[in-house]
PDB file of C-alpha atoms and ligand atoms in Angstrom:
ATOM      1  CA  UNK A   1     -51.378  65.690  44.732  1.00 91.00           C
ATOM      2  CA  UNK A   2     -47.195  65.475  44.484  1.00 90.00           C
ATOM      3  CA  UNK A   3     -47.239  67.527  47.570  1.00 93.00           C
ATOM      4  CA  UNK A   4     -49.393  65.139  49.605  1.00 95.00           C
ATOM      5  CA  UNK A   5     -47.904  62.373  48.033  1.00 94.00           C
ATOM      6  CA  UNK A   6     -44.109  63.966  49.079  1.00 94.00           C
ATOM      7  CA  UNK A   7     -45.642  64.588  52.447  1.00 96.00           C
ATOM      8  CA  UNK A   8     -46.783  61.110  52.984  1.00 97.00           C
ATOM      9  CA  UNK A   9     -43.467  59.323  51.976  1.00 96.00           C
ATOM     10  CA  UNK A  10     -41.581  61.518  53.723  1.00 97.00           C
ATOM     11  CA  UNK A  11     -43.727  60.975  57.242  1.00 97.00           C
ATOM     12  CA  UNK A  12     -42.938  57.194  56.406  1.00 97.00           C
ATOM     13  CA  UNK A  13     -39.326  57.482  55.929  1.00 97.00           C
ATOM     14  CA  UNK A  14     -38.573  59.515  59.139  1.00 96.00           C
ATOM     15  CA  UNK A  15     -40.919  56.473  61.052  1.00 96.00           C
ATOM     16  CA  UNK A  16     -38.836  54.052  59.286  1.00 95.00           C
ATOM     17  CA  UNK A  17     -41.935  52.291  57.642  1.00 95.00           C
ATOM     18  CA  UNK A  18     -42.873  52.175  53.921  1.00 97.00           C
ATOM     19  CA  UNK A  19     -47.379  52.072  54.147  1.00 96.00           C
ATOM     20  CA  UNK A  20     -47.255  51.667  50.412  1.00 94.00           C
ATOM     21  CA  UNK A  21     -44.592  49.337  49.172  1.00 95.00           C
ATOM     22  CA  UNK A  22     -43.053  47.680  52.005  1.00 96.00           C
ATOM     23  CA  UNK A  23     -39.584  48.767  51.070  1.00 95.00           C
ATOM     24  CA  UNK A  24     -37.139  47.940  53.787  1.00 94.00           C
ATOM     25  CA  UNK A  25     -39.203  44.826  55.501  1.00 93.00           C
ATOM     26  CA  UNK A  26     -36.849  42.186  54.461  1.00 93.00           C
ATOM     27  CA  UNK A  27     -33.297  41.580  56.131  1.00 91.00           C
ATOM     28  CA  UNK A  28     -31.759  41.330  53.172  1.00 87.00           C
ATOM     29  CA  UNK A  29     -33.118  44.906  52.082  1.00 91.00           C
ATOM     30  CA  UNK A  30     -32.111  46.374  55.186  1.00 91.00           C
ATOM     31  CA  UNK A  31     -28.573  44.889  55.052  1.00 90.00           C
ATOM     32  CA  UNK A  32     -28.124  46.508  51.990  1.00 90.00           C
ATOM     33  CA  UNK A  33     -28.972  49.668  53.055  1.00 93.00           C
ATOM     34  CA  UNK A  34     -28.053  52.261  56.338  1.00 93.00           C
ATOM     35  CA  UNK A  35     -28.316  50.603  59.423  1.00 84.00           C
ATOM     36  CA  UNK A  36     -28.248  54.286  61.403  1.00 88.00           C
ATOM     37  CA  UNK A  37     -30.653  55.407  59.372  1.00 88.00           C
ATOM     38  CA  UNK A  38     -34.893  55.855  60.510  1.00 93.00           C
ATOM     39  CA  UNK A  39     -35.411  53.738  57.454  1.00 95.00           C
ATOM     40  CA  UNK A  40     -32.586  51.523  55.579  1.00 95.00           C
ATOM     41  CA  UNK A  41     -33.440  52.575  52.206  1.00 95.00           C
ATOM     42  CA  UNK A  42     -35.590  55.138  51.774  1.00 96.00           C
ATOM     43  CA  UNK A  43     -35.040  58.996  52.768  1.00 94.00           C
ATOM     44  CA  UNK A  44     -36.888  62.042  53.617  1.00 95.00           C
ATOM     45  CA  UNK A  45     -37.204  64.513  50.209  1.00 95.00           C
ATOM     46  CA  UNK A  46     -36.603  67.484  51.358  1.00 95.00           C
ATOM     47  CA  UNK A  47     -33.886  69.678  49.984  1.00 94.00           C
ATOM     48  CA  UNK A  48     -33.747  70.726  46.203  1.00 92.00           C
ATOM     49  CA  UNK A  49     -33.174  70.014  43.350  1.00 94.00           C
ATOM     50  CA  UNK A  50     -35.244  67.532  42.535  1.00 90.00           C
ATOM     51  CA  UNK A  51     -34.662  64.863  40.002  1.00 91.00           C
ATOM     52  CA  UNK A  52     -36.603  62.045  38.287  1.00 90.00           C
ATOM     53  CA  UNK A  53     -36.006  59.610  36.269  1.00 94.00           C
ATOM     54  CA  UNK A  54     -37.755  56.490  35.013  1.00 96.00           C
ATOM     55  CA  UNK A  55     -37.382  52.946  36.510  1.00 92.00           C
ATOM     56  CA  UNK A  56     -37.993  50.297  33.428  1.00 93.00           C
ATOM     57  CA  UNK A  57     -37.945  46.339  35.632  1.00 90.00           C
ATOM     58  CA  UNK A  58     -35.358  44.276  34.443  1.00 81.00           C
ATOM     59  CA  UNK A  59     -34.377  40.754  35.317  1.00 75.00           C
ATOM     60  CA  UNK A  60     -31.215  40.064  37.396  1.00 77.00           C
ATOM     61  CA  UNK A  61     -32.164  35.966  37.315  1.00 77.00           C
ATOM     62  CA  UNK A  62     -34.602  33.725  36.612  1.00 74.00           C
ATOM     63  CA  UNK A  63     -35.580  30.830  38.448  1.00 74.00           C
ATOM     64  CA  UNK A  64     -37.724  28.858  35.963  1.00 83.00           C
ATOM     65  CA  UNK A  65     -36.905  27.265  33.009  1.00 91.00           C
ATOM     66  CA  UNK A  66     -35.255  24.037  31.118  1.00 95.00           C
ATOM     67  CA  UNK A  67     -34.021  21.536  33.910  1.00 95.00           C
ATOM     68  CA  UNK A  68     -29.876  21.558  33.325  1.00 96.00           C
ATOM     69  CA  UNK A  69     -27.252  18.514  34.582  1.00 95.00           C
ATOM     70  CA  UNK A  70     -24.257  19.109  35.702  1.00 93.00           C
ATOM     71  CA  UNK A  71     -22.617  19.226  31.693  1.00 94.00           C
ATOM     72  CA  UNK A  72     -25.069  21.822  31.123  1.00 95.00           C
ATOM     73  CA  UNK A  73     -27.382  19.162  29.594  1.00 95.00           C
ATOM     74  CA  UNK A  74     -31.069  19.853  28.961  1.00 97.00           C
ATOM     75  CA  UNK A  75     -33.229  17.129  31.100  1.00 97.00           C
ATOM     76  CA  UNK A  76     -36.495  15.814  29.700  1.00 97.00           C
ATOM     77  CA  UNK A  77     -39.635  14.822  32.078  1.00 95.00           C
ATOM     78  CA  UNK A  78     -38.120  11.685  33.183  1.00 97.00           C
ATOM     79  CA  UNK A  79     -34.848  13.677  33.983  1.00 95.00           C
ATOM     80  CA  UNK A  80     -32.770  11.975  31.059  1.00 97.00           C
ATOM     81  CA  UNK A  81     -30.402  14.391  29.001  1.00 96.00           C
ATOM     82  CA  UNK A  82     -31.911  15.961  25.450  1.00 95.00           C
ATOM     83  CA  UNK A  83     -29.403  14.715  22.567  1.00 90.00           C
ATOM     84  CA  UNK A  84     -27.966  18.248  21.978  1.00 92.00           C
ATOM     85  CA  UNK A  85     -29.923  20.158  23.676  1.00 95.00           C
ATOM     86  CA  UNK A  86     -27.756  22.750  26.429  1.00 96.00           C
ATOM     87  CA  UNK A  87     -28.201  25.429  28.381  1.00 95.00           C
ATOM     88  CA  UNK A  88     -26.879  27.542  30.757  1.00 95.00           C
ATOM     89  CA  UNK A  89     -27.212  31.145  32.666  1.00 92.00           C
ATOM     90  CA  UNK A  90     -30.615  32.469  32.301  1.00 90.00           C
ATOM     91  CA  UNK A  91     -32.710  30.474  29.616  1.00 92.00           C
ATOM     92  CA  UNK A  92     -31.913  27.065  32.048  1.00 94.00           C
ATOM     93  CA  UNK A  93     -33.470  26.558  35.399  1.00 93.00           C
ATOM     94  CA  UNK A  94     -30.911  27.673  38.232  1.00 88.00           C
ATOM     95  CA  UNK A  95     -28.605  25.225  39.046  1.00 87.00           C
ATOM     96  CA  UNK A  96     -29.223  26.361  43.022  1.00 86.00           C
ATOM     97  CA  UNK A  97     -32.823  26.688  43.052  1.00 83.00           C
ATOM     98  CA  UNK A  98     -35.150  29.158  44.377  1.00 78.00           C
ATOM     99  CA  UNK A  99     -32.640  31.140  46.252  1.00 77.00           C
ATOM    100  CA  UNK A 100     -30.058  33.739  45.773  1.00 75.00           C
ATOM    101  CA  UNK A 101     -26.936  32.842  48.136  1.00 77.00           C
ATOM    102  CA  UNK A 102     -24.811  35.752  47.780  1.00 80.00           C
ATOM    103  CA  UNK A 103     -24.095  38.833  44.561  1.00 81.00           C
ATOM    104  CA  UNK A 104     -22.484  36.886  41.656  1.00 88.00           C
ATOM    105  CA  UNK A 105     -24.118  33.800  42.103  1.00 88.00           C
ATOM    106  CA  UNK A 106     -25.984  34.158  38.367  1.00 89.00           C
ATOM    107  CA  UNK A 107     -22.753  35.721  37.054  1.00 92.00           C
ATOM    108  CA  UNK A 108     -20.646  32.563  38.328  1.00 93.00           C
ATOM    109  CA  UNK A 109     -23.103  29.730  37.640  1.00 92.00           C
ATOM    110  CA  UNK A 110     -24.308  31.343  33.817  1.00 94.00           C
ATOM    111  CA  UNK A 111     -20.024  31.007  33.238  1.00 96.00           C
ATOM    112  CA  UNK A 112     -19.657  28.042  34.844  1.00 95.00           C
ATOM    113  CA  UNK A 113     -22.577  25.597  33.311  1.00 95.00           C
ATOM    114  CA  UNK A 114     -21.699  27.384  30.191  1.00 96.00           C
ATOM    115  CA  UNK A 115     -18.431  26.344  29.719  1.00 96.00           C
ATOM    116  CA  UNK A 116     -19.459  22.918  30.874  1.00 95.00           C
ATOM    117  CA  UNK A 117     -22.093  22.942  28.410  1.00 95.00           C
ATOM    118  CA  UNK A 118     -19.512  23.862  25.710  1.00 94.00           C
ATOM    119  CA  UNK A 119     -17.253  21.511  26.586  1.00 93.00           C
ATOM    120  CA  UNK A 120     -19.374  18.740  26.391  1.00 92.00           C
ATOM    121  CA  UNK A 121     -21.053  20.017  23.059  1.00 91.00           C
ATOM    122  CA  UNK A 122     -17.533  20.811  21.974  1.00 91.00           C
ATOM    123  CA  UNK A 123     -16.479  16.478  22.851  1.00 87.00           C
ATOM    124  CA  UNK A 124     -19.341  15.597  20.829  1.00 70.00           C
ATOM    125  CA  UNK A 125     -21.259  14.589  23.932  1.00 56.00           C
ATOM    126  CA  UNK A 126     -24.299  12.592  23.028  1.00 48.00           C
ATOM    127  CA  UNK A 127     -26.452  13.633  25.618  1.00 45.00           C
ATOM    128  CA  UNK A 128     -26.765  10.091  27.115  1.00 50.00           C
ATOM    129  CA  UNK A 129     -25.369   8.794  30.464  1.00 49.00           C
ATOM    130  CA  UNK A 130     -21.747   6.990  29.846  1.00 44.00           C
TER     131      UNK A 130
HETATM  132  C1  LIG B   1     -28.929  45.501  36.741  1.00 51.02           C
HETATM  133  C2  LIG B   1     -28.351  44.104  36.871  1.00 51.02           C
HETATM  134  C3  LIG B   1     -27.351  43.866  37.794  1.00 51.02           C
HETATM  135  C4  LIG B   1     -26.791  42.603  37.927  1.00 51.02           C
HETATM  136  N1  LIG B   1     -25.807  42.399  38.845  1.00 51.02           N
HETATM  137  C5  LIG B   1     -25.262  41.184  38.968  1.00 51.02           C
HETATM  138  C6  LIG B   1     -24.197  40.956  39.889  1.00 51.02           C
HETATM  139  O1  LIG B   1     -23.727  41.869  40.587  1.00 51.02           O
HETATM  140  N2  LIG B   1     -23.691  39.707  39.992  1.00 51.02           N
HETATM  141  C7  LIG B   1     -24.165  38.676  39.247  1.00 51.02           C
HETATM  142  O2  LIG B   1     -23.674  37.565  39.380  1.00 51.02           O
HETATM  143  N3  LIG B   1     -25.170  38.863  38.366  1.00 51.02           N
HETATM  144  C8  LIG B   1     -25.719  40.086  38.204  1.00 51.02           C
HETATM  145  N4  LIG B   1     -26.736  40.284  37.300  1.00 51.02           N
HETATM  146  C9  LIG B   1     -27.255  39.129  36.571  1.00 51.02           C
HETATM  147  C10 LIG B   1     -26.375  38.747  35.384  1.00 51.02           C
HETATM  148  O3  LIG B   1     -26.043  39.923  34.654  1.00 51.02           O
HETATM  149  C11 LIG B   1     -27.170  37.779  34.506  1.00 51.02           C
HETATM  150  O4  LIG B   1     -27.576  36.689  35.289  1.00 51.02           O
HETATM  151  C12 LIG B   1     -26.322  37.282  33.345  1.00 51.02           C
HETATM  152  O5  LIG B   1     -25.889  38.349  32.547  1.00 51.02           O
HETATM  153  C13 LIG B   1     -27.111  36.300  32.507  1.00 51.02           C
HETATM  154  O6  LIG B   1     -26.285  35.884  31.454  1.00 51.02           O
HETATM  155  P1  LIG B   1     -26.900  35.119  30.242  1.00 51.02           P
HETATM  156  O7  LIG B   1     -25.769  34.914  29.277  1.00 51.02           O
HETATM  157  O8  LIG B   1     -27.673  33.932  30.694  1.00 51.02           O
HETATM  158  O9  LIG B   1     -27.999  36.100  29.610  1.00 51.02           O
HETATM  159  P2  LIG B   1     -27.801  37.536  28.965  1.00 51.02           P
HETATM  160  O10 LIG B   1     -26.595  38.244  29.516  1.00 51.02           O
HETATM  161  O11 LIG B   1     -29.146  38.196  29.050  1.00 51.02           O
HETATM  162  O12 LIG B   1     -27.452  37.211  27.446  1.00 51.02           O
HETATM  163  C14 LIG B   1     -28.437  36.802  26.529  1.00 51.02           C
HETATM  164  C15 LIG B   1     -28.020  37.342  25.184  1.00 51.02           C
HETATM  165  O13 LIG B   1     -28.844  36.770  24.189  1.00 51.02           O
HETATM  166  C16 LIG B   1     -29.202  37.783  23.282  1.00 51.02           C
HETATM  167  N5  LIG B   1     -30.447  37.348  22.625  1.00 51.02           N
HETATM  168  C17 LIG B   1     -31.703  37.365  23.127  1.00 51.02           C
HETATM  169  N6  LIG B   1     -32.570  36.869  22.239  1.00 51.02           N
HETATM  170  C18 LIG B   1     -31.841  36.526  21.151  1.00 51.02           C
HETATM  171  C19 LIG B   1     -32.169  35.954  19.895  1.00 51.02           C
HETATM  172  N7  LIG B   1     -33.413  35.618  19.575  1.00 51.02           N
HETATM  173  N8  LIG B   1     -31.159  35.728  19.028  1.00 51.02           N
HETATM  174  C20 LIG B   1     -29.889  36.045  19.339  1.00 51.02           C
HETATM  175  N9  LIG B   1     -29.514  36.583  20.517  1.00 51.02           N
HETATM  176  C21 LIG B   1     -30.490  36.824  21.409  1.00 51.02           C
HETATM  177  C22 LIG B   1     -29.341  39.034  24.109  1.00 51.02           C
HETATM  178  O14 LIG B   1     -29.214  40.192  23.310  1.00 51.02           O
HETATM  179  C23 LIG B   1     -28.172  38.858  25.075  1.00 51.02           C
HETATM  180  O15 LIG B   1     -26.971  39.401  24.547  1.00 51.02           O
HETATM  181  C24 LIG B   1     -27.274  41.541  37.128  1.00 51.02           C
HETATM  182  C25 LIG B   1     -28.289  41.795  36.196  1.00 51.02           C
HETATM  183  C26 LIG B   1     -28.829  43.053  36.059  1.00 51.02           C
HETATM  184  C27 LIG B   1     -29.908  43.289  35.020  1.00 51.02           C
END
């Protein structure tokens, strides 16, 4: 079963296709990967040793989530500020919607609307317009 299995991915990897997954379909996969290569991100397994390992998913950003301002203020329904309520980084909605722009954008925008948010909790900010 491994052995077919090996077979199989490797056959895909020297096409340059992934049947399975799909790895390597998107641009942005493939411009993280080897351009020369038959396939961008994945390689033939051929040559011991052999190791595995497990892969646990884990959760670079999130895109859903409490609707921020730009102090880092919680918005209700109506898109007026909660009285105390802040967030920032992953537990608020991202600032730049549904879209990653470039590596460090959740670093930079978690530090960013959280010092705004502190600040503003820090002034005793009421949470209402001024
Ligand atoms: C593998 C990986 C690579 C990444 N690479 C990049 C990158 O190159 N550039 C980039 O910009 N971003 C990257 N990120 C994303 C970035 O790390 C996160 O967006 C950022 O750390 C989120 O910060 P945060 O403070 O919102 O949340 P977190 O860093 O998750 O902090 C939340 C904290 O709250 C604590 N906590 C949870 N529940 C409770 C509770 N009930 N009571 C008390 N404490 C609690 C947790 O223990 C944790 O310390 C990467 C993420 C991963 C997983």
């Amino acid at each position: 079963m491994l052995t077919e299995t090996v077979k199989a991915f490797n056959r895909d990897a020297t096409a340059g296709r992934d049947s399975l997954y799909g790895r390597g379909e998107t641009a942005y996969e493939r411009a993280l990967g080897d351009p020369d290569g038959p396939h961008s991100n994945l390689g033939t397994l051929e040559e011991p040793p052999f190791f595995a390992l497990p892969i646990t998913p884990g959760a670079v950003g999130t895109k859903g989530g409490p609707v921020i301002d730009g102090r880092g203020r919680v918005l209700d329904w109506t898109g007026h500020p909660i009285e105390g309520l802040f967030a920032a980084g992953n537990v608020a909605a991202a600032p730049i919607g549904p879209a990653i722009l470039s590596s460090g954008m959740t670093l930079g925008l978690a530090m960013t609307f959280g010092w705004l948010a502190g600040a503003h909790a820090a002034t005793g900010d009421s949470g209402h317009e001024h």
